[in-house]
mmCIF file of C-alpha atoms in Angstrom:
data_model
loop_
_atom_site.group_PDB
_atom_site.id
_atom_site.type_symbol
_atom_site.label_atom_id
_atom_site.label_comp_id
_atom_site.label_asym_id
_atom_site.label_seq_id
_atom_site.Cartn_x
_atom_site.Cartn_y
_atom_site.Cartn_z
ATOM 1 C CA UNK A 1 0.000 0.000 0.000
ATOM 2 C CA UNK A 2 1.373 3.199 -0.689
ATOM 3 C CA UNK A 3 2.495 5.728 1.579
ATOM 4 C CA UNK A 4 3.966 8.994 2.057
ATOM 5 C CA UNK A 5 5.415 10.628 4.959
ATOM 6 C CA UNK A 6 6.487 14.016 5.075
ATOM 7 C CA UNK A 7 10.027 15.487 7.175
ATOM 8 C CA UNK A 8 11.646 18.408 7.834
ATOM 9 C CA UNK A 9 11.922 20.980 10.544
ATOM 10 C CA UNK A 10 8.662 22.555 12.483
ATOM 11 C CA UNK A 11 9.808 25.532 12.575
ATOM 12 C CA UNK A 12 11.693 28.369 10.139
ATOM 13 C CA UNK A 13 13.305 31.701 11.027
ATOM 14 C CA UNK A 14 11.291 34.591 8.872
ATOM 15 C CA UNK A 15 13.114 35.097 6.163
ATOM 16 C CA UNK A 16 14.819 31.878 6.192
ATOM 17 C CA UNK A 17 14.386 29.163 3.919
ATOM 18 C CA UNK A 18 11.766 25.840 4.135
ATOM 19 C CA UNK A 19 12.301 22.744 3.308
ATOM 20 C CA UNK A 20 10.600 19.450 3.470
ATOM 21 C CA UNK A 21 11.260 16.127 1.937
ATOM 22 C CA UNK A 22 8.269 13.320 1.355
ATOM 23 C CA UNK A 23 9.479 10.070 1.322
ATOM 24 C CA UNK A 24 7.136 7.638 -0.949
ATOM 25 C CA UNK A 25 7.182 3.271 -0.016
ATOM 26 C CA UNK A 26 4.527 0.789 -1.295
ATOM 27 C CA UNK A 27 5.199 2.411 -4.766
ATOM 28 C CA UNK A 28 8.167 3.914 -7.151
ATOM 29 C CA UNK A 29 8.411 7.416 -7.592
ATOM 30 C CA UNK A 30 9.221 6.806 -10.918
ATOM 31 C CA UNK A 31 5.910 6.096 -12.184
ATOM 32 C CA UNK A 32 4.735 7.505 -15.667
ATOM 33 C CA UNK A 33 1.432 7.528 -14.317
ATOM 34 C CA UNK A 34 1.790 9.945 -11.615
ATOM 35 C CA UNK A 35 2.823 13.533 -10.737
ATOM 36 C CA UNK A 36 3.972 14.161 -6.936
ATOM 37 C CA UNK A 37 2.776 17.255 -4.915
ATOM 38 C CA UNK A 38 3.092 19.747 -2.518
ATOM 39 C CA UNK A 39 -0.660 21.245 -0.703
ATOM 40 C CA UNK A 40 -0.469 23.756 2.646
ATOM 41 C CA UNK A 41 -2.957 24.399 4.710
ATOM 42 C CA UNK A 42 -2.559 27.295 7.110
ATOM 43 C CA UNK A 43 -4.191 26.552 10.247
ATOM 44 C CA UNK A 44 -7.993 26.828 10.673
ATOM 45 C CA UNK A 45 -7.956 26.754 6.621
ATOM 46 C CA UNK A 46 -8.432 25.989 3.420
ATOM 47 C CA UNK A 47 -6.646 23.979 0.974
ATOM 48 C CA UNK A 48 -3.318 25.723 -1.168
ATOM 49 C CA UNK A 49 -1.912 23.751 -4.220
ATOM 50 C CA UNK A 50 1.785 24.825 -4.089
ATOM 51 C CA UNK A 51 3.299 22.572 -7.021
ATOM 52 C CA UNK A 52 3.992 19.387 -8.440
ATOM 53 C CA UNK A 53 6.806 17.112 -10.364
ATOM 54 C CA UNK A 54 7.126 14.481 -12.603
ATOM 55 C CA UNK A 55 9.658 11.800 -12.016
ATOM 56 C CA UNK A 56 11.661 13.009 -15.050
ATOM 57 C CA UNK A 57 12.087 16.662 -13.364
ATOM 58 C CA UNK A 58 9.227 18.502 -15.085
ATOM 59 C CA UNK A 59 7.477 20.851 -12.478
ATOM 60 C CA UNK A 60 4.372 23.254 -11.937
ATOM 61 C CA UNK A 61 4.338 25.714 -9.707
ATOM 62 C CA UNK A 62 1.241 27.979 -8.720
ATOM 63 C CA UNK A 63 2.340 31.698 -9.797
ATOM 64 C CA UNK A 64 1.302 32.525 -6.813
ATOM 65 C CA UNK A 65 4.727 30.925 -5.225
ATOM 66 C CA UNK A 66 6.502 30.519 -8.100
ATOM 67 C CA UNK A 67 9.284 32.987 -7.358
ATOM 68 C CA UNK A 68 9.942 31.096 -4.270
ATOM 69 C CA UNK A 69 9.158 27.756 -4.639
ATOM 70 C CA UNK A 70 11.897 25.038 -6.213
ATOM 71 C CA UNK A 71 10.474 21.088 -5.955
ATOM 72 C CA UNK A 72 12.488 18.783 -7.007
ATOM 73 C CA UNK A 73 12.889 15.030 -7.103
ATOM 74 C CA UNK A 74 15.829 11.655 -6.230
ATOM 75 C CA UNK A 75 14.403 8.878 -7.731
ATOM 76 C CA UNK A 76 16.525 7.214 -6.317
ATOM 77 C CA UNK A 77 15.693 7.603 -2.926
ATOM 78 C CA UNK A 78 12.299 7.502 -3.670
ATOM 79 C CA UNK A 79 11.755 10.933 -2.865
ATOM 80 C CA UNK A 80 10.462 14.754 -3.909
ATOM 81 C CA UNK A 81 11.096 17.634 -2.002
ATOM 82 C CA UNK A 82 9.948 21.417 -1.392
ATOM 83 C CA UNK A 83 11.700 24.609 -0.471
ATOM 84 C CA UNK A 84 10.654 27.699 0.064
ATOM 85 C CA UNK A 85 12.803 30.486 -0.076
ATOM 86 C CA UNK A 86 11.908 33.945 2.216
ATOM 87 C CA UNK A 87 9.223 32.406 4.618
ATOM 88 C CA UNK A 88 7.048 34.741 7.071
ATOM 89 C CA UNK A 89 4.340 33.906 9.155
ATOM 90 C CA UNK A 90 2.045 33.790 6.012
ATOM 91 C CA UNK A 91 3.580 30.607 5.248
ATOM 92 C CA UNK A 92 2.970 29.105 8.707
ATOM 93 C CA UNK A 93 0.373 25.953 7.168
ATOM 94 C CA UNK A 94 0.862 22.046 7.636
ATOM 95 C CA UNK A 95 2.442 21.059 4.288
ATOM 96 C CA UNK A 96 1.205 17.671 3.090
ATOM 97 C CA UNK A 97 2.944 15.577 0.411
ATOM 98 C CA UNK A 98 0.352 14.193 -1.774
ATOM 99 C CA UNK A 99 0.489 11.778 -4.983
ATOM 100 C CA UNK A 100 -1.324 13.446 -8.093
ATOM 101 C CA UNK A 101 -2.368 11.994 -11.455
ATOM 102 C CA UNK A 102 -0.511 12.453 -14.476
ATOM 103 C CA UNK A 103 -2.267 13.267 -18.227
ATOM 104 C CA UNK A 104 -4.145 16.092 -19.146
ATOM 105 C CA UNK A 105 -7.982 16.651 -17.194
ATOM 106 C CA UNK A 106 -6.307 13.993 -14.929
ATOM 107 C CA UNK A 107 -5.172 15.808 -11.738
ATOM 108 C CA UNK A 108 -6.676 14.709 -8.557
ATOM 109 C CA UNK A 109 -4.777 13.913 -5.965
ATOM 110 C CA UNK A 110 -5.403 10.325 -4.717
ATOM 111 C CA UNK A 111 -3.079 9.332 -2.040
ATOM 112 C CA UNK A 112 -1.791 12.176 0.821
ATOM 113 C CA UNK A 113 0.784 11.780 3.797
ATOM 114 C CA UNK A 114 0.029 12.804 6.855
ATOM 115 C CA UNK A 115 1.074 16.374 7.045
ATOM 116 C CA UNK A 116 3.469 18.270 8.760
ATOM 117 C CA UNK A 117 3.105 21.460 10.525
ATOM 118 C CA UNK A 118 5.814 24.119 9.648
ATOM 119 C CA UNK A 119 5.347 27.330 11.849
ATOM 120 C CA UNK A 120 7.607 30.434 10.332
ATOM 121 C CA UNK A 121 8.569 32.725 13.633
ATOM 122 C CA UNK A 122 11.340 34.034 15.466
ATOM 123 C CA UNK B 1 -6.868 31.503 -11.804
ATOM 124 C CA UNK B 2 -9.877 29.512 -11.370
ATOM 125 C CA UNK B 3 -11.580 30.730 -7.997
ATOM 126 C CA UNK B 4 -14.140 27.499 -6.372
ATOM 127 C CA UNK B 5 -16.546 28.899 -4.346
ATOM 128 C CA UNK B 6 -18.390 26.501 -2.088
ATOM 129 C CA UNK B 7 -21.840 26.541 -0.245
ATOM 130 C CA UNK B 8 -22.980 26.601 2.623
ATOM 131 C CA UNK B 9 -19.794 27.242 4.468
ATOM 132 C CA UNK B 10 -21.384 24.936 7.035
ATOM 133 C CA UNK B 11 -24.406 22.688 7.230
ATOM 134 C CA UNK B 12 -26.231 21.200 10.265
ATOM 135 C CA UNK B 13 -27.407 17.923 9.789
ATOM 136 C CA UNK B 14 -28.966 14.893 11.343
ATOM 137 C CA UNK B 15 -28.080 11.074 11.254
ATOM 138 C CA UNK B 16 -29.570 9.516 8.731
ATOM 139 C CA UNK B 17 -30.841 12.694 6.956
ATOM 140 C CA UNK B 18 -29.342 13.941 3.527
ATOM 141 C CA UNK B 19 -27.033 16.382 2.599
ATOM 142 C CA UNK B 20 -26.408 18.048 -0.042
ATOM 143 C CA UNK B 21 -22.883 20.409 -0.889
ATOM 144 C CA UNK B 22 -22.368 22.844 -3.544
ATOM 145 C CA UNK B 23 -19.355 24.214 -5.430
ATOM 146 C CA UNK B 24 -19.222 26.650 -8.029
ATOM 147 C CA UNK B 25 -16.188 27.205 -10.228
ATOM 148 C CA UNK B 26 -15.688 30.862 -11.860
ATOM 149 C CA UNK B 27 -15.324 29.894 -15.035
ATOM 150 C CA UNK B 28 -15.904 26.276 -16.938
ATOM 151 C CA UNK B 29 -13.921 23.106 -15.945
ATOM 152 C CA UNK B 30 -15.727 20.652 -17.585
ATOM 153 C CA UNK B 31 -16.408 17.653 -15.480
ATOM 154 C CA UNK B 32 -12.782 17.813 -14.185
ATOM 155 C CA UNK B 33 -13.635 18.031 -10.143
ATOM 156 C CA UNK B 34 -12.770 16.390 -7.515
ATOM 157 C CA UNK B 35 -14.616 16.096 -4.085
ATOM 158 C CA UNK B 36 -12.131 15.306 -0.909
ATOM 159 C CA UNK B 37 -13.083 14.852 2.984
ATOM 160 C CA UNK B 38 -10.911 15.933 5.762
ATOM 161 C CA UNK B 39 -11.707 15.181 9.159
ATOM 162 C CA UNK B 40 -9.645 16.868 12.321
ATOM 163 C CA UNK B 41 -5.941 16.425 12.264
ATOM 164 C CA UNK B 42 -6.190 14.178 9.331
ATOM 165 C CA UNK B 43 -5.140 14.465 5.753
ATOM 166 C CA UNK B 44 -7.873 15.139 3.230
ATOM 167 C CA UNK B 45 -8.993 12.068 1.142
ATOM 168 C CA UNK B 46 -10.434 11.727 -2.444
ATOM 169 C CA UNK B 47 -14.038 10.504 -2.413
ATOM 170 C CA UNK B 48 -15.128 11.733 -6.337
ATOM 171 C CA UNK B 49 -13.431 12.527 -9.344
ATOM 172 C CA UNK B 50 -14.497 13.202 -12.801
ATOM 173 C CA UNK B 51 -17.260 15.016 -10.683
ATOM 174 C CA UNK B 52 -18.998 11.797 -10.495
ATOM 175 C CA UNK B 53 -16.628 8.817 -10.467
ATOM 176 C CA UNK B 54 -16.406 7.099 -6.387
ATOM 177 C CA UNK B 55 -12.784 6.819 -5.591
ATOM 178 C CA UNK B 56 -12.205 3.294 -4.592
ATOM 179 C CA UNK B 57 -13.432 2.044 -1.663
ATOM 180 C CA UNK B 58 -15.696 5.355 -1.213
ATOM 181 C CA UNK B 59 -19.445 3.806 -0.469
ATOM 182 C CA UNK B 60 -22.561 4.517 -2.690
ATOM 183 C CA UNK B 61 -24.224 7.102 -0.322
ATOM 184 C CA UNK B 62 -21.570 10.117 -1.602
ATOM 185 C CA UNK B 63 -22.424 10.623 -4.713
ATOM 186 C CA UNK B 64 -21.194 13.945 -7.318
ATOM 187 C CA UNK B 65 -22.867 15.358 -10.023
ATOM 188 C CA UNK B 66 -22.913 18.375 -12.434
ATOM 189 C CA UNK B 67 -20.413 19.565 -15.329
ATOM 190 C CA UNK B 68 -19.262 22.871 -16.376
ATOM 191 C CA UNK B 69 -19.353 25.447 -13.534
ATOM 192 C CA UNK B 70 -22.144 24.080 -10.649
ATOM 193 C CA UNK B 71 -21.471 20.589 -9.256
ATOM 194 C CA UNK B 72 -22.957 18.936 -6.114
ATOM 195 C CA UNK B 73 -22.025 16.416 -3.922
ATOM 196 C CA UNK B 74 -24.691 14.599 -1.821
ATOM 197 C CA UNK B 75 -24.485 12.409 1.339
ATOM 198 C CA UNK B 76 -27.790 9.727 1.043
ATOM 199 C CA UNK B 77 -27.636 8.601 4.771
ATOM 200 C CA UNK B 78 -24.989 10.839 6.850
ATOM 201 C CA UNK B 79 -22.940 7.771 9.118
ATOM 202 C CA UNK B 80 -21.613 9.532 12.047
ATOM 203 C CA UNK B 81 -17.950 9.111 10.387
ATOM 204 C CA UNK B 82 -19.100 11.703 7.467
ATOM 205 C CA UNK B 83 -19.117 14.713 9.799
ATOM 206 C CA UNK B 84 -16.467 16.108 8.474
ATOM 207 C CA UNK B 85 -14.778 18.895 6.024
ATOM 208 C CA UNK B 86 -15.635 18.936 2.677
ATOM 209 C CA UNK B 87 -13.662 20.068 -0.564
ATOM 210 C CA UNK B 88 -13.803 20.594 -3.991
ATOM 211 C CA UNK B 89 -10.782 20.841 -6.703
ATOM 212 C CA UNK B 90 -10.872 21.449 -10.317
ATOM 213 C CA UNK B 91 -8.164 20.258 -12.344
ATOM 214 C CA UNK B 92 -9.273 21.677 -15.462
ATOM 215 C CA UNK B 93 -6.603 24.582 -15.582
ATOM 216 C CA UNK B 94 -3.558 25.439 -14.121
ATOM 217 C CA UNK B 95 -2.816 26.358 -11.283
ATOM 218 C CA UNK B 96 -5.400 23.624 -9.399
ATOM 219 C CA UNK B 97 -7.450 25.357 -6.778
ATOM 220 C CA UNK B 98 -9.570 24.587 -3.994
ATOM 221 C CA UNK B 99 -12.612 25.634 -2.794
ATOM 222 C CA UNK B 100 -13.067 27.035 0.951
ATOM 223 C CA UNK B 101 -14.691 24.465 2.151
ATOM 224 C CA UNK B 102 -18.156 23.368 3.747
ATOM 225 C CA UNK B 103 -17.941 21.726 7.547
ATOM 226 C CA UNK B 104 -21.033 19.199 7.791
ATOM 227 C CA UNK B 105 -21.542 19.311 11.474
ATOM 228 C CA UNK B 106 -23.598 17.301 13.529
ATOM 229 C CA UNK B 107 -27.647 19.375 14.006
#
């Protein structure tokens, strides 16, 4: 069964840098039929699609974070990571890892870890 | 950017009793939404995509409809597990988005 777990510090200076790897098992990474993601949640909200990758290195990023966002992928580790470069408390969310479907008018996400809770403060 | 808007932000309801959730998408996705639950301190899970299509293992009493920009999700028989979070996600364009969300609470 797949599953993927999400690590990394809990807490980030302001104006430091994020980062979080997800580590996938029950499944490869390397998958043609699957993109891997990054989702936030800040606390007490809704839902923020921060990017994805293919196992090949192709990304997406949501303009919204693109200036600050890099994901990237080790295959052969099985894993995908996220930074996030010049946090502030606006970035304060739990970060979940998430597995996504590949193909155009395909891209749900059908498998999540568990989440992690990243708090940006002093 | 495709904004989701979803309604009612909450909705009181009974065991046993219906519900029905809304989401609204600003612009046309097709039939490319998905419908997730999240209950407390868990990770959200995929119950519908294709706006209609069960994930597997979701049972027969959540059921999505609609195409285009209004979609529904309905709940035949809320179990006392459904209380919970709902949301919606088009994948039609990029960048994916969310809706806000509508908490089915417990009347």
């Amino acid at each position: 069964q797949l599953q993927l777990q999400e690590s990394g510090p809990g807490l980030v200076k302001p104006s430091e840098t994020l980062s979080l790897t997800c580590t996938v098992s029950g499944g490869s990474i390397s998958s043609i039929t699957y993109y891997w993601g990054w989702i936030r949640q800040p606390p007490g909200k809704g839902l923020e699609y921060i990017g994805s990758i293919y196992y090949r290195g192709n990304t997406y990023y949501n303009p919204s974070l693109e200036s600050r966002v890099t994901i990237s992928v080790d295959t052969s580790k099985n894993q995908f990571s996220l930074k996030l470069t010049s946090v502030t408390a606006a970035d304060t969310a739990v970060y979940y890892c998430a597995r996504q479907k590949s193909g155009s008018y395909r891209n749900w996400f059908d498998s999540w870890g568990q989440g992690t809770l990243v708090t940006v403060s002093s | 950017e495709i904004v989701m808007t979803q309604s009612p932000a909450t909705l009181s309801v009974s065991p046993g009793e219906r519900a029905t959730l809304s989401c609204r998408a600003s612009q046309s996705v097709s039939s490319n939404l998905a419908w997730y639950q999240q209950k407390p301190g868990q990770a959200p899970r995929l119950l519908i995509y294709g706006a209609s299509i069960r994930a597997t293992g979701i049972p027969a009493r959540f059921s999505g409809s609609g195409s285009g920009t209004e979609f529904t999700l309905i709940i035949s028989s809320l179990q006392s597990e459904d209380f919970a979070i709902y949301y919606c996600q088009q994948y039609n364009n990029w960048p994916l988005t969310f809706g806000g969300g509508t908490k089915v609470e417990i009347k």
